[in-house]
Tab-separated table of C-alpha atoms and ligand atoms in Angstrom:
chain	number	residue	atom	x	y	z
A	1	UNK	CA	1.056	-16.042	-18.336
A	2	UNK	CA	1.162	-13.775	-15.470
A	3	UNK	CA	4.542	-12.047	-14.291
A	4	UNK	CA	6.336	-13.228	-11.680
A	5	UNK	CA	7.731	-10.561	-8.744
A	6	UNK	CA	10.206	-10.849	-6.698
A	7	UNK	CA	8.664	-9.742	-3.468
A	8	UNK	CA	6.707	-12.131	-1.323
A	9	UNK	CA	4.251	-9.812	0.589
A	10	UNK	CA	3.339	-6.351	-1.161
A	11	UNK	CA	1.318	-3.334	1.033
A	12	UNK	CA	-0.739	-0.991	-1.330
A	13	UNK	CA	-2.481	2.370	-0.456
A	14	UNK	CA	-5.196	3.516	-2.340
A	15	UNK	CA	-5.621	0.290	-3.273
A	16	UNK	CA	-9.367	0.860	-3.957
A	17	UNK	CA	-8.451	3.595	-6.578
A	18	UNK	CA	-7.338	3.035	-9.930
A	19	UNK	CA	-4.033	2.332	-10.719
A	20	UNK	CA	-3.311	1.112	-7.037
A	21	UNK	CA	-5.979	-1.018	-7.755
A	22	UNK	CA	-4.785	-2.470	-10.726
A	23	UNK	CA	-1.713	-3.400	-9.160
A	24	UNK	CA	-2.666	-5.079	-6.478
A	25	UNK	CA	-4.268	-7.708	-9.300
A	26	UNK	CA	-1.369	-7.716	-11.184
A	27	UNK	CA	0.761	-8.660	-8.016
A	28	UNK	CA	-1.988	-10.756	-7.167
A	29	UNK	CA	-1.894	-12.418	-10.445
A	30	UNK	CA	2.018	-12.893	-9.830
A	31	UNK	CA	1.727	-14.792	-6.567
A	32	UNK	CA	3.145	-12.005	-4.399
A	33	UNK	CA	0.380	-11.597	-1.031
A	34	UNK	CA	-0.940	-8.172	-1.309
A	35	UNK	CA	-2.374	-6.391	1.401
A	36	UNK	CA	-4.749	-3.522	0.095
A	37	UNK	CA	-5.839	-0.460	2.172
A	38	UNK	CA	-7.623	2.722	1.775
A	39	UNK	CA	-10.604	3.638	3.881
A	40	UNK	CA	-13.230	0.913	4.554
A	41	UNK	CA	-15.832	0.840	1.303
A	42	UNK	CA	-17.712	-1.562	-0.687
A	43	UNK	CA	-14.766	-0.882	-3.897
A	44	UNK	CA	-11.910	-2.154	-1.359
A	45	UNK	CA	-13.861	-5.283	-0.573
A	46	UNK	CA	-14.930	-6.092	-4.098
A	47	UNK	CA	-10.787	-5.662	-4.814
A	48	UNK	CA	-9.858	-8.230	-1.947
A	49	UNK	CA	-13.449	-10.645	-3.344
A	50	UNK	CA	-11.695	-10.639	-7.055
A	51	UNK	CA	-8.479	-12.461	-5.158
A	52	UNK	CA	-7.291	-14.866	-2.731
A	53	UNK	CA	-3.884	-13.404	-2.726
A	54	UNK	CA	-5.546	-9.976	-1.714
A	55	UNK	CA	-6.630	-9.160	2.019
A	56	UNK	CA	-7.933	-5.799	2.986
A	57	UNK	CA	-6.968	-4.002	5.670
A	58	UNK	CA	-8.709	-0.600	6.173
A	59	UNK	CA	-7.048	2.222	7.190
A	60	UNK	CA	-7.107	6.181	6.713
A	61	UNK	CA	-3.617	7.091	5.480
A	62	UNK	CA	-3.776	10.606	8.212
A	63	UNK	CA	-3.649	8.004	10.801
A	64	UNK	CA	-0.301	7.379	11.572
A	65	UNK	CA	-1.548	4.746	14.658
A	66	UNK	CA	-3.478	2.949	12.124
A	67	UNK	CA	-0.878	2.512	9.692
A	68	UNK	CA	1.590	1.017	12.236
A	69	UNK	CA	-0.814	-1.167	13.783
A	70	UNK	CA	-1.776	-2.068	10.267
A	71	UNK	CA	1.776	-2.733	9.409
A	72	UNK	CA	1.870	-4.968	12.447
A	73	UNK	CA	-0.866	-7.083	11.729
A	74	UNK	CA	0.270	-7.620	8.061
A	75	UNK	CA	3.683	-7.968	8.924
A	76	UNK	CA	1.996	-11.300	11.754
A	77	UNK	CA	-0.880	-12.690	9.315
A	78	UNK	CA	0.567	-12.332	5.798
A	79	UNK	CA	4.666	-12.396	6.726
A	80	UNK	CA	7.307	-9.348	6.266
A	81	UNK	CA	6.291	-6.580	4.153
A	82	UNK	CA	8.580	-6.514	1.086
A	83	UNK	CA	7.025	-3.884	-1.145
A	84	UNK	CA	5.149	-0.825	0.168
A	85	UNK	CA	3.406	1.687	-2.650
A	86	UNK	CA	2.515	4.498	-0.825
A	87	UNK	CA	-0.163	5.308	-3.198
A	88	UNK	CA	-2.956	6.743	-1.726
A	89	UNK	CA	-3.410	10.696	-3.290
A	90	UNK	CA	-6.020	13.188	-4.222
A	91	UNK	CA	-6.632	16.099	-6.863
A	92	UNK	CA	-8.131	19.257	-5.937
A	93	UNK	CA	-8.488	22.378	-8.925
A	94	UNK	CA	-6.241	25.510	-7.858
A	95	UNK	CA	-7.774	28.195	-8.899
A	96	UNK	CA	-5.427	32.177	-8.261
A	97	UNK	CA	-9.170	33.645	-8.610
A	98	UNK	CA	-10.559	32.013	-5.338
A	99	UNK	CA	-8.236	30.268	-3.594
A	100	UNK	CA	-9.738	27.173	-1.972
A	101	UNK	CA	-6.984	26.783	0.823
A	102	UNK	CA	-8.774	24.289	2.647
A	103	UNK	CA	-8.569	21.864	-0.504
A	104	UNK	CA	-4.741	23.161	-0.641
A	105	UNK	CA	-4.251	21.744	2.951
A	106	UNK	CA	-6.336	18.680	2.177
A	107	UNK	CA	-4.178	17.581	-0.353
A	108	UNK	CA	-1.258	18.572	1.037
A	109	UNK	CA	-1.799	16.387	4.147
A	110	UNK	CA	-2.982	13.216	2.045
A	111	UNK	CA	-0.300	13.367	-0.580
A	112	UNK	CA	2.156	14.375	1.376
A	113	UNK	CA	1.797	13.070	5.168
A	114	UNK	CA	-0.350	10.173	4.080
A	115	UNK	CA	2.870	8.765	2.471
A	116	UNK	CA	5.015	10.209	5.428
A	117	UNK	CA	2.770	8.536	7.689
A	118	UNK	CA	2.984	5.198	5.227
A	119	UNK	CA	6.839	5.032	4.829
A	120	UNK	CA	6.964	5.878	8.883
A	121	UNK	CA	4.908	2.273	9.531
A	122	UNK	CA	7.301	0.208	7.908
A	123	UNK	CA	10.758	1.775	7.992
A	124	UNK	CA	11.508	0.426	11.566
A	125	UNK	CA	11.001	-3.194	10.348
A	126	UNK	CA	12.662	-2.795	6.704
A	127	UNK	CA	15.774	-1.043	8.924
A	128	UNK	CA	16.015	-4.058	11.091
A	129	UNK	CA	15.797	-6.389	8.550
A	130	UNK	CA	18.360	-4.325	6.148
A	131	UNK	CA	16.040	-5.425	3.169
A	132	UNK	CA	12.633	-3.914	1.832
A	133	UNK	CA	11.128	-1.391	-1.028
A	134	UNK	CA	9.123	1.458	-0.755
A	135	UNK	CA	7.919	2.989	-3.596
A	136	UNK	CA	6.218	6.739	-3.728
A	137	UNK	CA	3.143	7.885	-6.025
A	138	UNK	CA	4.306	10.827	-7.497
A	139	UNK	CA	3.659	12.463	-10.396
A	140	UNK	CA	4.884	14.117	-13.704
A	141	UNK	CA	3.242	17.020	-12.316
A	142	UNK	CA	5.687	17.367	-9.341
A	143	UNK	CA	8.822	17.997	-11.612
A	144	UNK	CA	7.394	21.622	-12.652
A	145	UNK	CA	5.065	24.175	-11.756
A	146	UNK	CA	1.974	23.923	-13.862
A	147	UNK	CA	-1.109	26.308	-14.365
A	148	UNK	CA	-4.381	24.901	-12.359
A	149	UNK	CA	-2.097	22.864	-10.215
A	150	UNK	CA	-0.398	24.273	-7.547
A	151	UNK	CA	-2.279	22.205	-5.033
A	152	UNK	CA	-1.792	18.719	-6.462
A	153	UNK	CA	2.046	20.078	-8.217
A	154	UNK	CA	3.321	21.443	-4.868
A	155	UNK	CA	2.349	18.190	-2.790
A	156	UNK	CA	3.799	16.189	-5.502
A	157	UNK	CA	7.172	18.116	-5.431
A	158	UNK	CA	7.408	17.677	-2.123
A	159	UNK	CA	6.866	13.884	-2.581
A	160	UNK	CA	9.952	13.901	-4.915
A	161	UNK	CA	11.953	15.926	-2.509
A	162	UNK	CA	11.348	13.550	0.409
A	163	UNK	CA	12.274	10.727	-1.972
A	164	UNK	CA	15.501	12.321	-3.071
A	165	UNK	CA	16.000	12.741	0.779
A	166	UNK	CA	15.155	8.979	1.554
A	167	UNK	CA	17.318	7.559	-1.195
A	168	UNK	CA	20.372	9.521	0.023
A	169	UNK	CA	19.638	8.374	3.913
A	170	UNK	CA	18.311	5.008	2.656
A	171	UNK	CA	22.032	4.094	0.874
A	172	UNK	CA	23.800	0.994	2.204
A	173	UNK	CA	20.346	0.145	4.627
A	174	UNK	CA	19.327	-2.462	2.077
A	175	UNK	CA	15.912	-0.485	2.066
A	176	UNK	CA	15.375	0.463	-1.734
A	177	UNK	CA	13.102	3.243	-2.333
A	178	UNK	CA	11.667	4.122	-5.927
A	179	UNK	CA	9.522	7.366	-6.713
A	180	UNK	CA	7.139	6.660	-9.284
A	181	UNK	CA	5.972	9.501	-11.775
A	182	UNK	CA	3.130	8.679	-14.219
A	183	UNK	CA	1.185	11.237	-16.469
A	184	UNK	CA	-2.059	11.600	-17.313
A	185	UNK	CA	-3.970	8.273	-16.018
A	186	UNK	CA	-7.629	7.861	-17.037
A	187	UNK	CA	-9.366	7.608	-13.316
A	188	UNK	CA	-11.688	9.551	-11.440
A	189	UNK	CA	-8.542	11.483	-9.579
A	190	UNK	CA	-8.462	13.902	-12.125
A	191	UNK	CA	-11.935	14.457	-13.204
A	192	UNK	CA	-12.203	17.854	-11.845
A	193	UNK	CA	-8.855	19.273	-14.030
A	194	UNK	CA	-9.625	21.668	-16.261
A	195	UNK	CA	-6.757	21.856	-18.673
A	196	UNK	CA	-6.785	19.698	-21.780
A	197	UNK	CA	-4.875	16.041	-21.014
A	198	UNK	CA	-2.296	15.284	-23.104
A	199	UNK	CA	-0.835	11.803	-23.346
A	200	UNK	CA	-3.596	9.832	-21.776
A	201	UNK	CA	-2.789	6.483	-20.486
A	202	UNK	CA	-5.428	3.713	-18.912
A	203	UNK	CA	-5.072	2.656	-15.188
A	204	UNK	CA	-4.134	-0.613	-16.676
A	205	UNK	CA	-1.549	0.173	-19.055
A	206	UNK	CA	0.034	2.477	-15.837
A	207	UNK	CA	0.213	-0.373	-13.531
A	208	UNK	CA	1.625	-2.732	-16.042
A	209	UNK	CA	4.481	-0.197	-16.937
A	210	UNK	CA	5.012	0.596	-13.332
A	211	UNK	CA	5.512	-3.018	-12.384
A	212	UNK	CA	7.414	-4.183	-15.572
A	213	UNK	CA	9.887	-1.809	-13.844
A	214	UNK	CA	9.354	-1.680	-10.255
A	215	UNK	CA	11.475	-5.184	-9.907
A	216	UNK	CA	14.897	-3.536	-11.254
A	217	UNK	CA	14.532	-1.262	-8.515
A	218	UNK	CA	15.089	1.815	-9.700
A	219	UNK	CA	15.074	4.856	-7.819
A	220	UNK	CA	12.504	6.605	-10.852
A	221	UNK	CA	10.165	5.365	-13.294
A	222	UNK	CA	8.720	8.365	-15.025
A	223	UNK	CA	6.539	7.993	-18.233
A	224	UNK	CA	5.341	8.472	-20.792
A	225	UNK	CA	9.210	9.328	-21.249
A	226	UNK	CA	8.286	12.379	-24.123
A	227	UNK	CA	6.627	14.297	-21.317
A	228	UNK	CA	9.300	13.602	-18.509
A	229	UNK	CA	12.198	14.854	-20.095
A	230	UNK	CA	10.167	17.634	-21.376
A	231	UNK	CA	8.953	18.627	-17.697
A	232	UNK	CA	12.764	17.853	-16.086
A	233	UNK	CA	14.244	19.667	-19.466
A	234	UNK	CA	12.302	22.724	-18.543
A	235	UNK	CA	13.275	22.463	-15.020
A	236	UNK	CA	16.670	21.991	-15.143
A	237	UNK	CA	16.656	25.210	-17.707
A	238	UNK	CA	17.053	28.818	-16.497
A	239	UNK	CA	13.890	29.738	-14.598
A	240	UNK	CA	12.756	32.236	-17.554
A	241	UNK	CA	13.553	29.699	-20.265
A	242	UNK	CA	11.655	26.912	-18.640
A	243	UNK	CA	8.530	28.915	-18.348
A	244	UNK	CA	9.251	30.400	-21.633
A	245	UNK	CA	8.948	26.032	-22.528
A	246	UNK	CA	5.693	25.092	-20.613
A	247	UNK	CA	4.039	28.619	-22.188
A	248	UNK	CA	4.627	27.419	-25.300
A	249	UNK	CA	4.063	24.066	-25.129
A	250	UNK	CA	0.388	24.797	-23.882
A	251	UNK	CA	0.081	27.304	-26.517
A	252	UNK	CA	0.416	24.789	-29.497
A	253	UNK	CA	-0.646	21.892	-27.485
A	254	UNK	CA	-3.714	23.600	-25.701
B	1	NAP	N1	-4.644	9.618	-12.227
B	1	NAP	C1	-3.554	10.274	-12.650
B	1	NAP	O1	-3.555	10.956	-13.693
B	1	NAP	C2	-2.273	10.174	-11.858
B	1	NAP	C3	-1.084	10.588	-12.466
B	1	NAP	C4	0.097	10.544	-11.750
B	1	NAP	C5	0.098	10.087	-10.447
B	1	NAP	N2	-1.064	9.688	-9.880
B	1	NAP	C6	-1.015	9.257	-8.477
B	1	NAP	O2	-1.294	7.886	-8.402
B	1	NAP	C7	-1.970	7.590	-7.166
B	1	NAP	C8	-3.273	6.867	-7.472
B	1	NAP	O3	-4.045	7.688	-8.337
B	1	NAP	P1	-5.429	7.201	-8.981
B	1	NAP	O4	-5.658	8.048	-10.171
B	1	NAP	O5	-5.458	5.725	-9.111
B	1	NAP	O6	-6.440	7.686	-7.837
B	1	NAP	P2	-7.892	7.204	-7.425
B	1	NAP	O7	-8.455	6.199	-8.367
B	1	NAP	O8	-8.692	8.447	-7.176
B	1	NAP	O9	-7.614	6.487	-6.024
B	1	NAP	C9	-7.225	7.223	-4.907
B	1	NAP	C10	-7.029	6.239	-3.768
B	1	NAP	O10	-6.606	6.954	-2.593
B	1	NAP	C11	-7.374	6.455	-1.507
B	1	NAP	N3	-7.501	7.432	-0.432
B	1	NAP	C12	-7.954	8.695	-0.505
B	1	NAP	N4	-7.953	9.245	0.722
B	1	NAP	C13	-7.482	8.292	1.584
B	1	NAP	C14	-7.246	8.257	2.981
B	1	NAP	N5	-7.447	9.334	3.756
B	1	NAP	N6	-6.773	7.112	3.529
B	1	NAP	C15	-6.552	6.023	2.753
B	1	NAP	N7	-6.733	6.003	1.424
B	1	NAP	C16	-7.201	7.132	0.847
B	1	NAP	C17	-8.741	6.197	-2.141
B	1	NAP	O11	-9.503	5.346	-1.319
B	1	NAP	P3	-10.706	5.854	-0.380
B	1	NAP	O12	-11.079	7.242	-0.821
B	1	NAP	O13	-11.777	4.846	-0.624
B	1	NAP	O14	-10.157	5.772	1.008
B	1	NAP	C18	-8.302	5.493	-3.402
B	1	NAP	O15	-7.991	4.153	-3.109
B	1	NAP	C19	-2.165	8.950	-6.476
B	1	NAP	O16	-1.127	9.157	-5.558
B	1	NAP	C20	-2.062	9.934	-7.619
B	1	NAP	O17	-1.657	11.223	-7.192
B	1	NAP	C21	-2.251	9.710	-10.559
């Protein structure tokens, strides 16, 4: 039987990807109306084709017009957006040998102001109406500097600091917000990594523990839980300990 949700209207981005993907059909599924964006392509349309429940409206996340005039148009044909996953990201390699800053800048501008730009289309509305959720792609990544990733860590960590920031100006606006930290997911976003995966979950099972959650409204679901309070252990530890922690764990882990 499918789960029920208590939102009545959900906006997705990256909704053609993976895991964004796979939530839209499990919202679907639920009965909640799901509008899915990400830039105009054949895998968005075969996502909104699988579902009646699922319209797409295309849009390119470092177009802060588009979003609000996308926001608009959801908010008129589908009804008042109760649920936005600002999920639209990218991975690029970081490499201290040759330094591709452009893909630094890249990802920094789609993980970072893409979600900026997403929370910025629908705040005005959620404000007014005192209710709403928004709910942030981040990553376990973004709790702790890792080798090979201080592209995709650093515009992660900055997604979890504007989420702390939101939560704190968000209190007693009715506006929920949750920040949403997965591991390793199976999908295409991380093909190009070159350090060894550890803890590798499928799209599917990511969306379904996201959403078993996402209805509590909490401000963090982070998983698989070993890793997170490994990462947020090493963190919270003196700087030379916590590196002294990742070091070793990829030494026995690889
Ligand atoms: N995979 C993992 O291991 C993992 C782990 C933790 C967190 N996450 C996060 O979860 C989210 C989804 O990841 P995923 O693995 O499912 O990725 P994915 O399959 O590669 O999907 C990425 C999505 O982002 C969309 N996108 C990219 N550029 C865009 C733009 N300029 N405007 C609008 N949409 C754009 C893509 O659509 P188009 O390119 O067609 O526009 C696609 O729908 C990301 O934020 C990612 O950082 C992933």
């Amino acid at each position: 039987m499918a789960d029920k949700y208590p939102w009545k209207v959900a906006w997705i981005t990256g909704a053609s990807g993976a895991i964004c993907g796979e939530m839209a059909r499990r919202l679907a599924d639920g009965g909640v109306k799901v509008a899915a964006t990400a830039r105009l392509s054949e895998a968005l349309e075969r996502l909104a084709a699988e579902h009646a429940n699922i319209t797409v409206y295309p849009a390119d996340v470092l177009d802060p017009e588009a979003l609000k005039e996308s926001a608009a148009r959801i908010g008129g044909e589908l009804g008042a957006i109760d649920l936005v996953v600002a999920g639209a990201g990218m991975y690029e390699p970081f490499d201290i040998n040759d330094v591709d800053v452009a893909g630094f800048g890249k990802t920094m501008d789609l993980n970072v102001t893409g979600v900026m730009n997403t929370v910025a289309a629908v705040l005005p509305t959620m404000l007014a109406r005192r209710s709403g959720h928004i709910a942030l792609m981040g990553s376990l990544f973004g709790y702790t500097g890792w080798p090979g990733n201080g592209g995709y860590g650093a515009s992660k960590a900055a997604v979890i600091n504007l989420a702390e920031s939101l939560k704190l100006e968000l209190h007693k606006t009715g506006v929920d917000i949750t920040l949403v930290s997965p591991g390793f997911v199976d999908t295409q976003l991380n093909a190009s990594y070159e350090g060894k995966k550890h803890f590798v979950m499928s799209p599917q099972r990511c969306a379904k523990k996201i959403l078993k959650s996402l209805p509590g409204k909490p401000y963090e679901i982070a998983f698989p839980i070993q890793v997170a309070l490994f990462l947020k252990t090493a963190r919270a530890m003196p700087n030379a300990i916590g590196r002294a922690m990742i070091r070793g764990f990829i030494k026995a882990m690889g």
